[in-house]
JSON list of C-alpha atoms in Angstrom, two decimals:
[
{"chain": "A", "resi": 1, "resn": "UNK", "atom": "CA", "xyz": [-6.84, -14.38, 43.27]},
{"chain": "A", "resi": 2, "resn": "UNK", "atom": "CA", "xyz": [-3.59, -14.50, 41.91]},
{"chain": "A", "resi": 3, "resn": "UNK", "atom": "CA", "xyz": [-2.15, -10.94, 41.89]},
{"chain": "A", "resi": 4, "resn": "UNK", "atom": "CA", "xyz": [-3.13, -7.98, 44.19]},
{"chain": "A", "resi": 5, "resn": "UNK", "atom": "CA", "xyz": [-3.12, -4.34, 42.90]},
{"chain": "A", "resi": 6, "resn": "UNK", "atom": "CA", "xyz": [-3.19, -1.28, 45.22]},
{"chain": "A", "resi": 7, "resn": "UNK", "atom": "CA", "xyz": [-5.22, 1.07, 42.97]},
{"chain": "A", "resi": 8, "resn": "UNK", "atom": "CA", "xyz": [-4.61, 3.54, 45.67]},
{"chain": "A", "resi": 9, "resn": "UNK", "atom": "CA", "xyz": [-2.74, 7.00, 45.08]},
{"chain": "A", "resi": 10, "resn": "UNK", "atom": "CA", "xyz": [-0.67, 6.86, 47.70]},
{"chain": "A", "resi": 11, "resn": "UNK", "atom": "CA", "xyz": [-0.72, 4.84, 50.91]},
{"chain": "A", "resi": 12, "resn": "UNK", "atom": "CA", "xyz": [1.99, 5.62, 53.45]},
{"chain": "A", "resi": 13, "resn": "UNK", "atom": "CA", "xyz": [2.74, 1.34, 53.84]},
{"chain": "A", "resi": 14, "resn": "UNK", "atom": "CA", "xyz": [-0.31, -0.74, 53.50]},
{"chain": "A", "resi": 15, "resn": "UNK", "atom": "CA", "xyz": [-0.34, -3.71, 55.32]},
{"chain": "A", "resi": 16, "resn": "UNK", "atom": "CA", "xyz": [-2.53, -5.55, 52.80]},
{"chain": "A", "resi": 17, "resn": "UNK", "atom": "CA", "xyz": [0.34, -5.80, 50.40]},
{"chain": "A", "resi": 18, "resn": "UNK", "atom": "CA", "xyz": [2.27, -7.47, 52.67]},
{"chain": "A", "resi": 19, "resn": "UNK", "atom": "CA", "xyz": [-0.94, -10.05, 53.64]},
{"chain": "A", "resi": 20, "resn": "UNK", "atom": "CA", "xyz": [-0.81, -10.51, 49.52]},
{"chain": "A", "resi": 21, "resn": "UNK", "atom": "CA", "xyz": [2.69, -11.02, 49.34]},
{"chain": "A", "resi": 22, "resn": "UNK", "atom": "CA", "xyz": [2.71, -13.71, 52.71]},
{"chain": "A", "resi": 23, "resn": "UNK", "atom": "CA", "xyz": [0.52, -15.48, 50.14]},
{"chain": "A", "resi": 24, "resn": "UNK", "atom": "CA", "xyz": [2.73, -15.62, 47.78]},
{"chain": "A", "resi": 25, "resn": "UNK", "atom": "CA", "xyz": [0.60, -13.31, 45.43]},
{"chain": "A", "resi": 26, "resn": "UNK", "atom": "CA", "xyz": [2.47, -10.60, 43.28]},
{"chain": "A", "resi": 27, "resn": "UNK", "atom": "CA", "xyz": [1.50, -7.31, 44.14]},
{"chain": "A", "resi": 28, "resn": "UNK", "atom": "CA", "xyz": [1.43, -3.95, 41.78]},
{"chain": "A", "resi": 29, "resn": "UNK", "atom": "CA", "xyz": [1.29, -0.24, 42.44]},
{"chain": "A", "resi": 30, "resn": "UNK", "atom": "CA", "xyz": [1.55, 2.84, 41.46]},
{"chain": "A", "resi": 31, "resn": "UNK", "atom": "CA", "xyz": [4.92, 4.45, 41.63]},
{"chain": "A", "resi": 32, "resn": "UNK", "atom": "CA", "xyz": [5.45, 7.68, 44.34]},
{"chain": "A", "resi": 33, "resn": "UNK", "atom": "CA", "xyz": [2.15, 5.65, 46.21]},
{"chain": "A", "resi": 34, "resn": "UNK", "atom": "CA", "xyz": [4.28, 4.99, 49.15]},
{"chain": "A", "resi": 35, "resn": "UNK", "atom": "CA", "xyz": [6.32, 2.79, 51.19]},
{"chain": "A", "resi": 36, "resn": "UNK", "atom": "CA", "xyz": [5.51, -0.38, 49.09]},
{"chain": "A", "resi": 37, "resn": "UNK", "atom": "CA", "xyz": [7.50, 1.15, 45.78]},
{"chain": "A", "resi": 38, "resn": "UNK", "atom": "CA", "xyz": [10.66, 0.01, 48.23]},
{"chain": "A", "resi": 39, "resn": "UNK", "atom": "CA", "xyz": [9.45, -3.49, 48.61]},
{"chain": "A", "resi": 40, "resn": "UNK", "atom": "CA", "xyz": [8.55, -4.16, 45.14]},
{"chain": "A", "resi": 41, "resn": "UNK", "atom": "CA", "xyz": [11.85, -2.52, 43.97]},
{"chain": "A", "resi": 42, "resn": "UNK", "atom": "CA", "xyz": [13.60, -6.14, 43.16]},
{"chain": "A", "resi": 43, "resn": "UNK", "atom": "CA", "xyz": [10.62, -6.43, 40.41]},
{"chain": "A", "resi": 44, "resn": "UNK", "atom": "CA", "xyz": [10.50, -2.70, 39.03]},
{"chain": "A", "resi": 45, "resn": "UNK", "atom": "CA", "xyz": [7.91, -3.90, 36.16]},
{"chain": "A", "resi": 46, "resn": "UNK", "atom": "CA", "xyz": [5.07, -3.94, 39.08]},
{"chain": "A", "resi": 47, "resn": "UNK", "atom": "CA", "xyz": [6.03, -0.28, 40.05]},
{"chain": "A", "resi": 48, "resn": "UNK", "atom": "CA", "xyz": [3.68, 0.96, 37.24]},
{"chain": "A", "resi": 49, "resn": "UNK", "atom": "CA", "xyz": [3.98, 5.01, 35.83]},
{"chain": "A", "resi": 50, "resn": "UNK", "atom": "CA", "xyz": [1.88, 7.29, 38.18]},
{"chain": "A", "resi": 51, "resn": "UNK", "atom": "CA", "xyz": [-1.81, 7.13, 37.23]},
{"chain": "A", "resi": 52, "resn": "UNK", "atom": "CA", "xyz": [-1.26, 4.67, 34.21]},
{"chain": "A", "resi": 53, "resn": "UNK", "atom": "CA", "xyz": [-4.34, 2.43, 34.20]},
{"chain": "A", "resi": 54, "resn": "UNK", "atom": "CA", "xyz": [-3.07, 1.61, 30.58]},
{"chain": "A", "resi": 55, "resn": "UNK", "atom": "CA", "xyz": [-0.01, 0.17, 31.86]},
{"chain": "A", "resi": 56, "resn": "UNK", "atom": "CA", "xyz": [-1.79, -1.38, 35.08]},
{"chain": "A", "resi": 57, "resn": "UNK", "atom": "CA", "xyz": [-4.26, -3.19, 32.87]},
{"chain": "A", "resi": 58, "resn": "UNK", "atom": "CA", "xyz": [-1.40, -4.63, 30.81]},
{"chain": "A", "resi": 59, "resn": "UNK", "atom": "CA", "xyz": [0.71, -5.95, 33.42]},
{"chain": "A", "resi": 60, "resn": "UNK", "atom": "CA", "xyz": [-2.24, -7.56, 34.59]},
{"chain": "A", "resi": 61, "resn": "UNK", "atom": "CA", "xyz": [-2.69, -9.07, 31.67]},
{"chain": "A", "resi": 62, "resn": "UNK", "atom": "CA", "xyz": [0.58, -9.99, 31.34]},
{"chain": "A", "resi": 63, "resn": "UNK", "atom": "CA", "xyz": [0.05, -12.03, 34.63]},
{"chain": "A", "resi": 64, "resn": "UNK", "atom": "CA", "xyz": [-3.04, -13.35, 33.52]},
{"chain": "A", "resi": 65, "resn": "UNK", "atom": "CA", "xyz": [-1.21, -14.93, 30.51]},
{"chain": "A", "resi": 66, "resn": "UNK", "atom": "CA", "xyz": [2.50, -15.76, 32.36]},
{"chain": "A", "resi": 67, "resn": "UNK", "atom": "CA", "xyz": [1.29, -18.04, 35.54]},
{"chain": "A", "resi": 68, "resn": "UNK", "atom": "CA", "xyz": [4.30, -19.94, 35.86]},
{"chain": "A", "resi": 69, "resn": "UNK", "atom": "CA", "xyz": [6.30, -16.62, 36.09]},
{"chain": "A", "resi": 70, "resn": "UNK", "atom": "CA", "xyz": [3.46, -14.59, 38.34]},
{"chain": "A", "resi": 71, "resn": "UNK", "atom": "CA", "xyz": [3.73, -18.31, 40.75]},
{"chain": "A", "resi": 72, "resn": "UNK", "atom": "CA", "xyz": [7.35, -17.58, 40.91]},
{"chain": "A", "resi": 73, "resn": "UNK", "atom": "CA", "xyz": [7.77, -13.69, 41.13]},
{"chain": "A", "resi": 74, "resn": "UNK", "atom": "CA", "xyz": [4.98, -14.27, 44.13]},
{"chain": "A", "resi": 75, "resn": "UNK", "atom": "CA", "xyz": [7.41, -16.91, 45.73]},
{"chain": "A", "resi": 76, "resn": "UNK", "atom": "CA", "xyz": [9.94, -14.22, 45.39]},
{"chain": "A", "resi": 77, "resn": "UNK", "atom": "CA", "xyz": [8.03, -11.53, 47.20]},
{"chain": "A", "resi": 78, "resn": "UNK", "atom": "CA", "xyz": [7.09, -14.08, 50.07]},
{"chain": "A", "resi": 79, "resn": "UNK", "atom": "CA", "xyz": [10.63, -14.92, 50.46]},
{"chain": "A", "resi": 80, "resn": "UNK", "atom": "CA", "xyz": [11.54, -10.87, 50.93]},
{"chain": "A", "resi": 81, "resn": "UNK", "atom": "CA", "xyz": [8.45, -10.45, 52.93]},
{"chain": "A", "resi": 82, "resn": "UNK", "atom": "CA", "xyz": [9.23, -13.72, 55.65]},
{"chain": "A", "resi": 83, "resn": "UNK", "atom": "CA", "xyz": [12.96, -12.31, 55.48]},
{"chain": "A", "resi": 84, "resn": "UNK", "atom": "CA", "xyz": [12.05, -8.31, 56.26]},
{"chain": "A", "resi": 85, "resn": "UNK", "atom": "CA", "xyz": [8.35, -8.57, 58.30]},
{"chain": "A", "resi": 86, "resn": "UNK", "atom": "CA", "xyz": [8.34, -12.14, 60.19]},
{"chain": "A", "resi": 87, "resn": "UNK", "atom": "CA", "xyz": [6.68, -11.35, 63.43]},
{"chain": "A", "resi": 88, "resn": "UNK", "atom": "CA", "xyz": [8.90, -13.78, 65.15]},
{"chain": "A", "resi": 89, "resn": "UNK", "atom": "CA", "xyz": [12.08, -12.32, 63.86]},
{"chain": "A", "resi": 90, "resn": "UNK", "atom": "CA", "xyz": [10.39, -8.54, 64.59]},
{"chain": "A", "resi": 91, "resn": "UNK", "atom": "CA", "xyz": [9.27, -9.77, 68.46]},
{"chain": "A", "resi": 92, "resn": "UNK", "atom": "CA", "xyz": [13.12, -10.93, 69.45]},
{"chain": "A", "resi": 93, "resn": "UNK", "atom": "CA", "xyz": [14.44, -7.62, 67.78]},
{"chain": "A", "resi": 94, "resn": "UNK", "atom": "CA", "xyz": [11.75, -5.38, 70.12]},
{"chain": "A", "resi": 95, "resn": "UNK", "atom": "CA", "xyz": [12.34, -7.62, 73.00]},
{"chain": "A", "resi": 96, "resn": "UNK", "atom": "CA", "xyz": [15.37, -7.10, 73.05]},
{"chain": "A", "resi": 97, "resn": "UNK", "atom": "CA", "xyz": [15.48, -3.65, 72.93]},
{"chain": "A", "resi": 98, "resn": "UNK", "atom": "CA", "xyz": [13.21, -3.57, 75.63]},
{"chain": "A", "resi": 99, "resn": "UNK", "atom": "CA", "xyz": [15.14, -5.40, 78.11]},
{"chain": "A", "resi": 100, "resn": "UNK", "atom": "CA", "xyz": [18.50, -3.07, 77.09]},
{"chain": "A", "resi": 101, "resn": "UNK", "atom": "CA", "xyz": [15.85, -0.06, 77.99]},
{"chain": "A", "resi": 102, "resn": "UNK", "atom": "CA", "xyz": [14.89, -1.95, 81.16]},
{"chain": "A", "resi": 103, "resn": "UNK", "atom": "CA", "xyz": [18.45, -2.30, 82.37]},
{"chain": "A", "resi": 104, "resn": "UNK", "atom": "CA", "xyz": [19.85, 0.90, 81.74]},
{"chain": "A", "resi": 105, "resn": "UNK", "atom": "CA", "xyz": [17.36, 2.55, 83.91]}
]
């Protein structure tokens, strides 16, 4: 697989486009879907018009025939993704507002 698209409507902040995205895989939705418009937002081509499986189906194809640039615009996404959602960074940033809650009480 080398691109993922959430054919979904809407979808709050699916966790399978950031799985696809750890991978390194592009990912492509629908615009007003969701939280995932706001991650994809440095690559507003794969933020496609509301219910345009016209202009889904030729982005994909654009992939399909660019694989240098879909490698690199997945690289891209991985790199936000590690930077914003890395459990290790998340863990220190809750466990530490944990122990300030402990210690005030």
């Amino acid at each position: 697989m080398n691109l993922f698209f959430l054919s979904s409507r809407e979808d709050p902040f699916p966790l399978v486009c950031l799985e696809n995205g750890a991978m390194a895989k592009p990912v492509l939705c629908f615009e007003e879907s969701g939280g995932i418009t706001e991650l994809l937002e440095d690559n507003p081509s794969d933020i496609i018009t509301y219910g345009s499986i016209t202009e889904a189906a030729n982005r994909i194809q654009w992939y399909a025939e660019n694989p240098t640039e879909t490698h690199r615009i997945g690289l891209n996404l991985q790199n936000k993704i590690v930077e914003n959602f890395d459990i290790y960074k998340a863990s220190e940033i809750i466990n530490q507002l944990i122990f300030t809650l402990i210690n005030k009480s």
